[in-house]
XYZ file of C-alpha atoms in Angstrom:
640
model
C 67.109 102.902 111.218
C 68.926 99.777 110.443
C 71.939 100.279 108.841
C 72.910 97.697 105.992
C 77.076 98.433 105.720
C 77.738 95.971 102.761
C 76.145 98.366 100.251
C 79.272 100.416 100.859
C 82.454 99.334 99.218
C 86.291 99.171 101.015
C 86.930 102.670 100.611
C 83.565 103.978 101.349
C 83.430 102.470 104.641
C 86.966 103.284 106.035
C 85.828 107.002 105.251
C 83.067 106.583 107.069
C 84.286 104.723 109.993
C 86.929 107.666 109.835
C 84.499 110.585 110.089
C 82.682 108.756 112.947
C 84.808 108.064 115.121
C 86.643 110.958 114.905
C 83.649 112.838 115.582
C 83.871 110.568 118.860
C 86.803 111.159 119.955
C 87.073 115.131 118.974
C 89.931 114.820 116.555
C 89.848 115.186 112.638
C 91.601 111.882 111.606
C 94.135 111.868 108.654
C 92.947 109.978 105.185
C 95.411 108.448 102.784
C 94.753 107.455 99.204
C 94.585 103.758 98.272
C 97.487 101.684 98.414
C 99.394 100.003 100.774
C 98.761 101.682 104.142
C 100.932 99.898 106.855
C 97.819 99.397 108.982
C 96.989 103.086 109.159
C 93.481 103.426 107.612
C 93.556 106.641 110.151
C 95.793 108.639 112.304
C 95.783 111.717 114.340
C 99.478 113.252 115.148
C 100.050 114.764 118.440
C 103.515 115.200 120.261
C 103.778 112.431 122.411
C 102.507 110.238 120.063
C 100.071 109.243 117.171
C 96.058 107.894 117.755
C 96.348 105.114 114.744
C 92.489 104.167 113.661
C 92.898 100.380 111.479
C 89.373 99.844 109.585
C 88.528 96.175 108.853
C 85.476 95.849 106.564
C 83.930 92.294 106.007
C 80.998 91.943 104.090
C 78.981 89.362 105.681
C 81.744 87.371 107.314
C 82.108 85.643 110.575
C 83.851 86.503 113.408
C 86.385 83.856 112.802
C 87.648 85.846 109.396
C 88.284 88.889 111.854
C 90.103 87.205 114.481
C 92.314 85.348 111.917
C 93.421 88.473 110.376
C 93.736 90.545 113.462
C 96.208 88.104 115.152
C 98.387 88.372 111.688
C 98.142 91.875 111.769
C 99.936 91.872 115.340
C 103.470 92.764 114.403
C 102.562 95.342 112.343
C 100.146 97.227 115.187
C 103.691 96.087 117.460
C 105.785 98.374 115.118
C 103.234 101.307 114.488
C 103.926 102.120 118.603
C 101.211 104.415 118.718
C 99.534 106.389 121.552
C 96.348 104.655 121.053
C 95.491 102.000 118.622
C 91.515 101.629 117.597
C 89.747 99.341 115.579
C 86.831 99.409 113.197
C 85.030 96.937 111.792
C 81.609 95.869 109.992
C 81.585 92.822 112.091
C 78.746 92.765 114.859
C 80.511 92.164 118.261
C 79.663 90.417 121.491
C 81.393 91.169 124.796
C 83.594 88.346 124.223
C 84.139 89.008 120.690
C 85.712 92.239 121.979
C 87.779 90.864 124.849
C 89.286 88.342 122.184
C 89.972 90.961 120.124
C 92.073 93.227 122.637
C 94.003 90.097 123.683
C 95.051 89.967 120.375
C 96.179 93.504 119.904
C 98.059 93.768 122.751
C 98.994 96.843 125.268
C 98.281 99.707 122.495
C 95.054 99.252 122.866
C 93.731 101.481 125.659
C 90.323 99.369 125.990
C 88.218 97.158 124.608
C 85.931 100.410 123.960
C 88.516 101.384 121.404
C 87.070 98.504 119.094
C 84.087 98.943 117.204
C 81.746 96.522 115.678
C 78.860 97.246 113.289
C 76.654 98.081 116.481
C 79.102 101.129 117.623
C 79.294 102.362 114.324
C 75.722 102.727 114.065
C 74.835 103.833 117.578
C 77.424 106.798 116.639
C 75.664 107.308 113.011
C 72.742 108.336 114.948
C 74.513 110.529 117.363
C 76.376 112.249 114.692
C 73.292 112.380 111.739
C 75.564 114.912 109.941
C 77.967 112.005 108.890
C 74.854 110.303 107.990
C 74.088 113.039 105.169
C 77.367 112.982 103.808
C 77.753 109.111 103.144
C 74.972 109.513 100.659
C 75.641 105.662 99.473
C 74.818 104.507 102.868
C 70.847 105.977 102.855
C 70.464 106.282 99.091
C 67.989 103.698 99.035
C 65.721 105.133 102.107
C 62.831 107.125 101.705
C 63.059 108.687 104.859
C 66.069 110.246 104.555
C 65.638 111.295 101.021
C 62.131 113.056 102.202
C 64.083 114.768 105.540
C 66.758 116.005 103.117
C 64.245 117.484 100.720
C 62.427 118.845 103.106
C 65.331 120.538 104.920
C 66.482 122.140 101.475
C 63.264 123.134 100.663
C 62.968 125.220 103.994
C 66.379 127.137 103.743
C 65.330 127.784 100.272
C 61.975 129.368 101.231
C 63.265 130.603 104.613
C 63.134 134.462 105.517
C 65.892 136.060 107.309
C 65.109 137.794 110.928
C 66.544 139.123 113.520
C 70.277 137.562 114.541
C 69.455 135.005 116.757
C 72.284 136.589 119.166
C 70.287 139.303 119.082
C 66.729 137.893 119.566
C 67.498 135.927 122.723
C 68.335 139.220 124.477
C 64.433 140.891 123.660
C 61.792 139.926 125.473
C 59.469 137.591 124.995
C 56.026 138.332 123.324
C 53.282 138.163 125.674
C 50.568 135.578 124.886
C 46.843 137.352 124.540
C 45.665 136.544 127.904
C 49.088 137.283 130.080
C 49.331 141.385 131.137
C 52.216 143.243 130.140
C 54.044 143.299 133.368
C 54.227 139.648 133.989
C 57.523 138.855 132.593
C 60.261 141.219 134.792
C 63.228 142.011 132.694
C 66.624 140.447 133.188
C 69.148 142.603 133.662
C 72.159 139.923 133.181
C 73.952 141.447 130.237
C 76.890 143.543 129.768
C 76.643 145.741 126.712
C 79.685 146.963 125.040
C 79.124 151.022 123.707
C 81.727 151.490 121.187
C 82.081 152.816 117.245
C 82.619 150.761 114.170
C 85.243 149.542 113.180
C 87.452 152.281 115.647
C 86.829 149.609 118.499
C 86.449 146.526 116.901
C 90.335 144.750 117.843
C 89.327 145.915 121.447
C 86.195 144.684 121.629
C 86.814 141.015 120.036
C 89.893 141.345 122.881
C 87.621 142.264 125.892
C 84.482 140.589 124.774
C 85.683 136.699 125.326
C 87.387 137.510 128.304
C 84.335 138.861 129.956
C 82.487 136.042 128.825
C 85.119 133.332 130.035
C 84.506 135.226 133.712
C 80.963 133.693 133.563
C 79.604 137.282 132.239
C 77.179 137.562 129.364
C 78.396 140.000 127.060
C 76.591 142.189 124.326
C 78.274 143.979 121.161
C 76.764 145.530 118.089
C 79.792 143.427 116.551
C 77.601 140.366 117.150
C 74.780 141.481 114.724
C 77.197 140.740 111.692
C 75.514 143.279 109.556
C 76.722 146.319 108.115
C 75.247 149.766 109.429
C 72.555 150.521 111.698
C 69.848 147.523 110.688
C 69.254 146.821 113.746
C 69.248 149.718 115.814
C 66.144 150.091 117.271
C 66.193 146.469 118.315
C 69.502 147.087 120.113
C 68.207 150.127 122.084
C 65.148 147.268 122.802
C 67.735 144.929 124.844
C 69.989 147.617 126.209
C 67.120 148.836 128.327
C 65.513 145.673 128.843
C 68.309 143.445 129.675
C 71.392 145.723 130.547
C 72.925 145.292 134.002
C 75.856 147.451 132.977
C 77.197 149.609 130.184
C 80.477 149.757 129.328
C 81.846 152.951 127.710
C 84.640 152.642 125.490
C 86.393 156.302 125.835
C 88.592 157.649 122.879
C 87.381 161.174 121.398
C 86.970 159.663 118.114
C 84.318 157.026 119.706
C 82.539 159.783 121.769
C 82.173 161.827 118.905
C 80.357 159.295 116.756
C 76.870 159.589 116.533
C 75.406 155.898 116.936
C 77.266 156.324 120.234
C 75.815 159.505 121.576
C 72.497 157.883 120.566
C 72.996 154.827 122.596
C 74.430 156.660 125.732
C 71.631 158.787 125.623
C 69.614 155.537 126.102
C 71.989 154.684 128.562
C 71.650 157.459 130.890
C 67.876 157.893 130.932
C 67.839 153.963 132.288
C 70.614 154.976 134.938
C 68.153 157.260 135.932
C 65.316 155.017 136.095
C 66.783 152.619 138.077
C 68.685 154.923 140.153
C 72.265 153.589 139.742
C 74.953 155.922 139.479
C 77.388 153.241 138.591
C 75.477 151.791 135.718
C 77.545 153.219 132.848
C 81.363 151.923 133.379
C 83.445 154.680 131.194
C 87.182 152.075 129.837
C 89.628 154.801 129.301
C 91.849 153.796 126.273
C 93.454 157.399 125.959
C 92.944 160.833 127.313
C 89.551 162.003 126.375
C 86.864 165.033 126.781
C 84.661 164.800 129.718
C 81.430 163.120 128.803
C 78.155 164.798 129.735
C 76.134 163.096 131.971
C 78.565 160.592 133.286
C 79.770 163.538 135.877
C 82.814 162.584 138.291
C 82.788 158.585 137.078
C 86.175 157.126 137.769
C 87.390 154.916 134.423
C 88.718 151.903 134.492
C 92.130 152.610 133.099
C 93.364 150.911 129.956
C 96.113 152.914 129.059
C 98.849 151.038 130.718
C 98.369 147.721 128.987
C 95.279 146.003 128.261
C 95.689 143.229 130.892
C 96.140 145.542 133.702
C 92.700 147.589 132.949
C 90.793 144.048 132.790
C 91.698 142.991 135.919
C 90.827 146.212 137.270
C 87.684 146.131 135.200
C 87.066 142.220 136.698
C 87.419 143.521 140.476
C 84.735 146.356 139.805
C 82.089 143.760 138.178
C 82.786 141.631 141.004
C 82.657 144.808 143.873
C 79.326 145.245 141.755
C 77.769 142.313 141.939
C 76.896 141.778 138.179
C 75.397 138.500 137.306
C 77.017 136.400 135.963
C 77.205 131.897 135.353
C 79.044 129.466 136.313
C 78.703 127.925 132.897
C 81.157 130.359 131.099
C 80.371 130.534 127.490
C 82.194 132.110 124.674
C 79.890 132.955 121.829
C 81.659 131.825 118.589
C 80.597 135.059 116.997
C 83.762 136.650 117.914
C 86.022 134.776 116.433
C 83.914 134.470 113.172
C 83.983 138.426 113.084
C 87.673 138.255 113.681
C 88.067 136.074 110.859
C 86.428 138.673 108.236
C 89.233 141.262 109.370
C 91.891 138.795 108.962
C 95.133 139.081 106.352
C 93.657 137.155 103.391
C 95.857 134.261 101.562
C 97.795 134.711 98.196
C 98.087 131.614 96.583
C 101.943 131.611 95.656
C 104.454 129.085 97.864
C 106.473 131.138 100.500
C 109.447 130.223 102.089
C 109.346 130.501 105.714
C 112.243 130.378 108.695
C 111.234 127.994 111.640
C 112.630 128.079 114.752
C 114.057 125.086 114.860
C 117.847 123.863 114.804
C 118.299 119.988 113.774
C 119.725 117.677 115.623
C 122.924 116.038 113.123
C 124.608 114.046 115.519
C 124.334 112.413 118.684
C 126.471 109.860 120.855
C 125.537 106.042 119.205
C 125.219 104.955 123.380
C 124.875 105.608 126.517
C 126.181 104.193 129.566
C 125.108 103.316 132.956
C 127.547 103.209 135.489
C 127.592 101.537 138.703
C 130.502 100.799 141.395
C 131.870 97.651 142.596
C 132.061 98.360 145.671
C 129.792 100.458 148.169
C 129.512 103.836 147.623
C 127.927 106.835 149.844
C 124.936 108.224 147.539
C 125.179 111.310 149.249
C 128.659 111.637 147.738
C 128.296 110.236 144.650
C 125.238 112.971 144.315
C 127.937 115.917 145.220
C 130.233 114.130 142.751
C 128.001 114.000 139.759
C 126.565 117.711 140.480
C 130.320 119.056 140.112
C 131.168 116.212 136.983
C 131.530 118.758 134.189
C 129.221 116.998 131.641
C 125.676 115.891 131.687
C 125.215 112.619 133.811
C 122.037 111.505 135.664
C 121.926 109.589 139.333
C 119.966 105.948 138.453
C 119.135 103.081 141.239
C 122.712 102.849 142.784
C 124.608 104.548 139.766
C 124.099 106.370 136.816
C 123.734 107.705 133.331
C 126.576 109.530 131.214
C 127.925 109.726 127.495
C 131.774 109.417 128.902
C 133.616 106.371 128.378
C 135.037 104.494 131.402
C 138.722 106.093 131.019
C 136.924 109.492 131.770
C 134.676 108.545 134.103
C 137.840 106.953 136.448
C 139.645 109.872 136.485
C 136.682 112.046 137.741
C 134.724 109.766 139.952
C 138.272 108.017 141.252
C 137.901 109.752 144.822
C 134.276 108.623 145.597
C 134.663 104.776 143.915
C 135.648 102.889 140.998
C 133.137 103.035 138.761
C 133.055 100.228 135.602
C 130.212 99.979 132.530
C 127.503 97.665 133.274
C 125.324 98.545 130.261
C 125.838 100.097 127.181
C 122.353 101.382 125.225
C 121.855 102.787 122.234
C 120.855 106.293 122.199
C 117.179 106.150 120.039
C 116.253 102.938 121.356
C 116.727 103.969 125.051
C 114.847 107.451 123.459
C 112.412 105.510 121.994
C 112.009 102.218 124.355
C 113.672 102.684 127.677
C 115.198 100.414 129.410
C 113.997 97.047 130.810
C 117.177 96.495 132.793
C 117.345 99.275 134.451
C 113.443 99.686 134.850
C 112.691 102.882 133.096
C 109.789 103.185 130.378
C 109.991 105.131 127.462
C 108.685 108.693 128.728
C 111.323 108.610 131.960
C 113.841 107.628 129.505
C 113.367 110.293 126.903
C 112.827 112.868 130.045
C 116.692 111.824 131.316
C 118.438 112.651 127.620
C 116.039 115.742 127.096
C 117.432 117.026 130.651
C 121.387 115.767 129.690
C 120.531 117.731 126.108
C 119.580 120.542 128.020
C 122.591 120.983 130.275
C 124.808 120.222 127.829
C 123.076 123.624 125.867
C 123.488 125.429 129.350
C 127.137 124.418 129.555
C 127.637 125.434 126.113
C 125.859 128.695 126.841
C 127.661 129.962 130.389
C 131.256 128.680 128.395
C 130.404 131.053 125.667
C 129.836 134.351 128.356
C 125.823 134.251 128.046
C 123.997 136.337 130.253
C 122.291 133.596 132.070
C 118.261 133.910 133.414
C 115.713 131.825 135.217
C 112.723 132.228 134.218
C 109.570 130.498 135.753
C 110.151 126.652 134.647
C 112.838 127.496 132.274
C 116.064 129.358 131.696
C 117.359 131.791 129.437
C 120.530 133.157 127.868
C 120.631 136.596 126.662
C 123.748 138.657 124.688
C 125.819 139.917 127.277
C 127.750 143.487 126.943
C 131.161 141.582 126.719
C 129.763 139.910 123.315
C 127.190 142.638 121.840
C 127.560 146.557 123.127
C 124.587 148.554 123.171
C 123.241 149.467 119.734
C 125.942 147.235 118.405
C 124.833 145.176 114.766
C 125.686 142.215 114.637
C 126.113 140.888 110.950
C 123.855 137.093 110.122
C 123.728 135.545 106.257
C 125.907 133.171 104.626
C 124.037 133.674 101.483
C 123.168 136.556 99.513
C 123.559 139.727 100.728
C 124.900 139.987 104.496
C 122.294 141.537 107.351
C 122.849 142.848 110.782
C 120.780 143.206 113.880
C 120.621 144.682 117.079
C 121.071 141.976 120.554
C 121.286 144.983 123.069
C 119.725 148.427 122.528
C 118.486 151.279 125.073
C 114.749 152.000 124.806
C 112.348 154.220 126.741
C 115.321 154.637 129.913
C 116.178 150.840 129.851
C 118.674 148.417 128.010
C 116.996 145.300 126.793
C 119.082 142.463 125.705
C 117.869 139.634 123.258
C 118.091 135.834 123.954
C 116.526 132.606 123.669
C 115.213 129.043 125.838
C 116.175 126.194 124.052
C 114.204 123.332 124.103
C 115.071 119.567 122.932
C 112.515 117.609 121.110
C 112.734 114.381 119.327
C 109.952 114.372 117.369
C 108.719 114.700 114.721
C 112.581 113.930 114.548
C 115.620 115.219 116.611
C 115.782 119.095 117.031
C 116.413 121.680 119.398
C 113.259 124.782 119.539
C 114.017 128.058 120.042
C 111.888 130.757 122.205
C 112.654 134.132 121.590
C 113.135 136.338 125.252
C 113.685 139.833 125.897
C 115.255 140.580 129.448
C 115.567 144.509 130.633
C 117.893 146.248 133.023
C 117.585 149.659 134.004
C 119.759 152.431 131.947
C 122.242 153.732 134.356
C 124.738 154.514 132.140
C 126.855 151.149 132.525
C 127.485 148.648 129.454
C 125.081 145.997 131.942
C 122.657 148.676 133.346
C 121.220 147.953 136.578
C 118.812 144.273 137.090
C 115.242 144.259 137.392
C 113.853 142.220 140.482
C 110.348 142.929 139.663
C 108.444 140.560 137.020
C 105.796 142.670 136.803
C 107.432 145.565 135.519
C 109.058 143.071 133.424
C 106.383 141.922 131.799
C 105.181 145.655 131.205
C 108.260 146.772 129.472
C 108.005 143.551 126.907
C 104.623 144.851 126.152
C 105.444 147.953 125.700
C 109.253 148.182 124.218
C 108.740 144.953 122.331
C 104.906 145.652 121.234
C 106.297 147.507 117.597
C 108.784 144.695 116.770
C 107.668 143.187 113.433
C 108.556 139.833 112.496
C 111.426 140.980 110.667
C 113.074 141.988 114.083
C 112.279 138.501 115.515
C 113.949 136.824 112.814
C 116.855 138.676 112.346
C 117.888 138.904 115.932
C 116.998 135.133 116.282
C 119.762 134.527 113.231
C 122.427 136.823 114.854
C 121.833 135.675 118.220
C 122.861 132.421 116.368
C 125.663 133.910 114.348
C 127.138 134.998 117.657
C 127.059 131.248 118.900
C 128.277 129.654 115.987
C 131.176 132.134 115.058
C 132.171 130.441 111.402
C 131.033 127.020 111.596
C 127.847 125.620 110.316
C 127.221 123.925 113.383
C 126.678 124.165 116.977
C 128.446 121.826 119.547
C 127.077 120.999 122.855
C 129.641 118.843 124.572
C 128.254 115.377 126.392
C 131.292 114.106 127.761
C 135.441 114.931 126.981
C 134.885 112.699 123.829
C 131.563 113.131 122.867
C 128.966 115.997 121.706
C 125.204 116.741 120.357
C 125.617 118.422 117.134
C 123.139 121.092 115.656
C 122.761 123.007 112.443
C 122.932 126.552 113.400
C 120.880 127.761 111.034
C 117.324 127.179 111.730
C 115.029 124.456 109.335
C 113.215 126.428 106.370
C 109.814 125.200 105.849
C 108.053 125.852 102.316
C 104.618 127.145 103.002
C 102.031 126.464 99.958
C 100.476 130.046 100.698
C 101.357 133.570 101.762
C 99.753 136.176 103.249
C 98.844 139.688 101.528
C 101.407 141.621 104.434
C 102.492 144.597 103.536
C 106.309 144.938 102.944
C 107.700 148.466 102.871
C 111.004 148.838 105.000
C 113.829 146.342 104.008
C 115.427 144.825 107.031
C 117.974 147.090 107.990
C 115.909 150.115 107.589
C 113.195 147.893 109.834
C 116.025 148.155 112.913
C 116.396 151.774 112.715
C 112.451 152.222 112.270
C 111.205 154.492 115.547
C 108.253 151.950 115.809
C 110.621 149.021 116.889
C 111.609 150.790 119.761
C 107.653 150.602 121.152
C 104.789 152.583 121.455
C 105.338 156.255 122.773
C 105.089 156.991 126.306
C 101.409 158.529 127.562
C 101.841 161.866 129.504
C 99.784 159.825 132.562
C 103.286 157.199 132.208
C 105.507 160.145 132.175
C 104.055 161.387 135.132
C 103.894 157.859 136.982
């Protein structure tokens, strides 16, 4: 189909030329209303940068016209400094047209494929016929189209529902009149989930992708999307004819119910028929009866944490040789059946607490340093290692916020040290540095790295309990600032709060703390991630450290598994409290003279929904709640 693009007017085209091509490039690209748009018909925000698409529509006009306008658009495109620039346009392109073109628009442009003519936009119109549909001015004149979309309404209309079509593709085919009944062999390739409704149902939209990103093929009533039993008899149909293992979710309230029993019934009588005693997998999620039938089965054990029992579960499949792809596929059902169980929205505004601290003030420069004489580098690393304040080694010198008076008294011994360039602090963020030969990204790497020991500085001065964690570090209350089970009050308006940093739980102390992480965009901030760090309760104020991550990571998920966001928050704002004593701010020293200042309360955000949560304990009684302190010990963790 030929595609005639000056029926549509200004508008209507930059919408479409925004739907297709973000269709090709897998992002949903902004819209704006009309007005002046700065050369942003498009845009699509990530962290690094922004993908800017400009739409140029020209009804019937030559080349010429495009070019002319394109080269006075080039400032504009300059000061956008997006991530990638693209260009769409109604004009048809040559080769040549396009090389012009790029010429013109200079290094944001990735490629000359990021410009399309009239020909692009319809080669993708009949890729993506779903855009097609919805620009209705675009076809309204073809009777093609207007037949195909009658026809496709009329068929929905008189359409009858059948089986789910997860469903169906797991029963066999139906034979053709002259094949015999045995000619098609049955696959035995799926997994099938045996569990009750809804009892199960968080577990099994847990397990079920998991399995399925292993390369497994997985099976769930949960899939059907219907309420009841429906399709029972076609799910008994697949179980024997495509089952290569059963798994057997084990609580007593799951054994007990009777759409279970029927199935493992099922189960067992095509165990028996193909002889294999392993067939039915029994996942122990608490202590349960024996099962009949299933005999001496060893579970897979679930009760220690839900990632421990899949990997255990994974080694068995794998010891069992189940079939399974090397196309992993995650059917999208499980997420849509997630999404019926989810909190629904209220619509009333709700003011939410971010975890983020902004940035108020910075240094205006920074300043590279280099000797006039020659200077070892070995020593001048030692020497800016044990400088006091964030610096960073450059070429034959380096980077620091102290001014030259400072830097001569602590460098005198290894040289004499002078200012060769002075930079302003967001354009060296934002630009780099041609002088010294560093592009924006190395740039903003060296003051995210001076930010971040200036917070570390800040952090040991203060008596933080300092811990590396893999690719970051964290600093946790220590017992000479927070006792065990001591509050610590957070609020300057309203009524005053208080939270727990360091509490005993379950034979351990864990201590609260937080990574901070500099960002400068969307502008200048410093995030906060909440950590929990655990030392063994032997009756000192510290406790005794933890070498092993692994039981680390267990006692987060089980001591911190009850905390509700309330605890996250208010901890978060006391852990902050405890920084920022009386002041408003926090101050991370860059030099004797200099600092990074912070707000130390974190940015409130003003969401234009909330959630139907349920809100019975106030925030104190929250902290005393049994439930924050984790789930209870099994008798099988007792014992271990």
């Amino acid at each position: 189909m030929d595609y005639d693009f000056s029926k549509l007017s200004h508008t209507d085209f930059e919408s479409l030329a925004r739907d297709l091509i973000g269709r090709a490039i897998g992002v949903r690209l902004e819209a704006f209303t009309e007005g002046p748009d700065g050369g942003i018909d498009g845009r699509y925000v990530t962290e690094s940068g922004a993908i800017i698409l400009q739409v140029k529509h020209y009804q019937r006009s030559p080349f010429s016209a495009l070019k002319t306008t394109m080269t006075k658009e080039r400032p504009s495109i300059d000061r956008l400094q997006s991530e990638r620039y693209i260009l769409a346009t109604s004009v048809p392109l040559t080769p040549g047209n396009k090389t012009s073109l790029a010429t013109i628009i200079g290094p944001t442009l990735i490629s000359s494929g990021d410009i399309f003519g009239a020909d692009d936009l319809a080669a993708l119109l009949r890729e993506f016929p779903e855009v097609e549909r919805a620009h209705s001015r675009l076809w309204s004149g073809s009777t093609t189209m207007l037949e195909t979309v009658v026809t496709d309404a009329v068929k929905k209309a008189l359409g009858k529902p059948g089986l789910p079509p997860v469903l169906a593709r797991l029963l066999p085919t139906p034979p053709s009149a002259s094949a015999k009944p045995d000619e098609a062999p049955a696959q035995h390739d799926v997994i099938f989930l045996l569990k009750a409704s809804p009892t199960d149902d968080e577990f099994t939209l847990w397990l079920a992708p998991k399995l399925e990103a292993e390369g497994y093929r997985v099976f769930a009533d949960i899939l059907t999307l219907q309420p009841g039993d429906r399709w029972r008899r076609e799910i008994n149909a697949a179980l024997q004819y495509r089952a290569a293992k059963v798994l057997l979710v084990c609580t007593n309230t799951t054994l007990e119910d009777p759409h279970v029993q029927d199935d493992l019934e099922i189960a067992l009588d095509v165990a028996k028929e193909r002889g294999d005693n392993r067939f039915i997998v029994p996942l122990r999620l608490e202590s349960f009866r024996k099962v009949k039938g299933l005999g001496d089965a060893v579970p897979v054990d679930f009760v220690r944490g839900w990632g421990e029992g899949l990997a255990l579960l994974l080694d068995a499949l794998k010891r069992q040789r189940v079939p399974r792809s090397d196309e992993r596929v995650i059917d999208p059902n499980w997420e849509i059946f997630r999404r019926r169980g989810a909190i629904p929205l209220v619509n009333e505004p709700e003011r939410l607490t971010s975890n983020w601290l902004r940035v108020v003030e910075a240094p205006d420069d920074i300043h590279y340093y280099e000797s006039s004489g020659v200077v070892d580098q070995a020593t001048l690393k030692r020497a800016v290692a044990a400088f006091p304040f964030p610096a960073a080694l450059h070429a034959a010198g380096f980077l620091s916020f102290s001014n030259e008076a400072e830097i001569a008294e602590a460098f005198g011994g290894v040289g004499r040290f002078r200012a060769v360039l002075s930079i302003p602090i967001v354009e060296f963020v934002e630009h780099g540095s041609r002088r010294l030969g560093l592009l924006r990204q190395p740039a903003s790497n060296i003051i995210n790295t001076m930010f971040k020991e200036a917070w570390f500085g800040f952090c040991r001065k203060r008596g933080l309990l300092e811990y590396r964690y893999s690719g970051s570090i964290g600093f946790h209350a220590s017992p000479g600032l927070a006792a065990t089970g001591q509050r610590i009050p957070w609020g300057r308006q309203g009524d005053r709060r208080s939270s727990m940093l360091r509490n005993a739980a379950k034979g351990h102390i864990w201590q609260f703390g937080v990574t901070a992480l500099p960002t400068f965009w969307p502008f200048w901030h410093f995030k906060l991630k909440s950590r929990v760090l655990f030392a063994a309760d032997n009756g000192t104020p510290s406790g005794l450290e933890i070498d092993d991550a692994k039981k680390m990571h267990r006692l987060r998920r089980s001591v911190c598994k009850g905390w509700r966001n309330k605890q996250w928050h208010g901890r978060m704002l006391a852990f902050l409290e405890l920084l920022s004593g009386e002041s408003a701010f926090i101050r991370l020293p860059l030099s004797a003279s200099s600092a990074v200042i912070m707000e130390a309360a974190p940015i409130l955000f003003s969401s234009p929904v909330s959630t139907a949560l349920p809100d019975i304990l106030d925030a104190d009684d929250e902290e005393a709640d049994l439930s924050t302190l984790g789930r209870p010990e099994t008798e099988e963790e007792v014992e271990a």
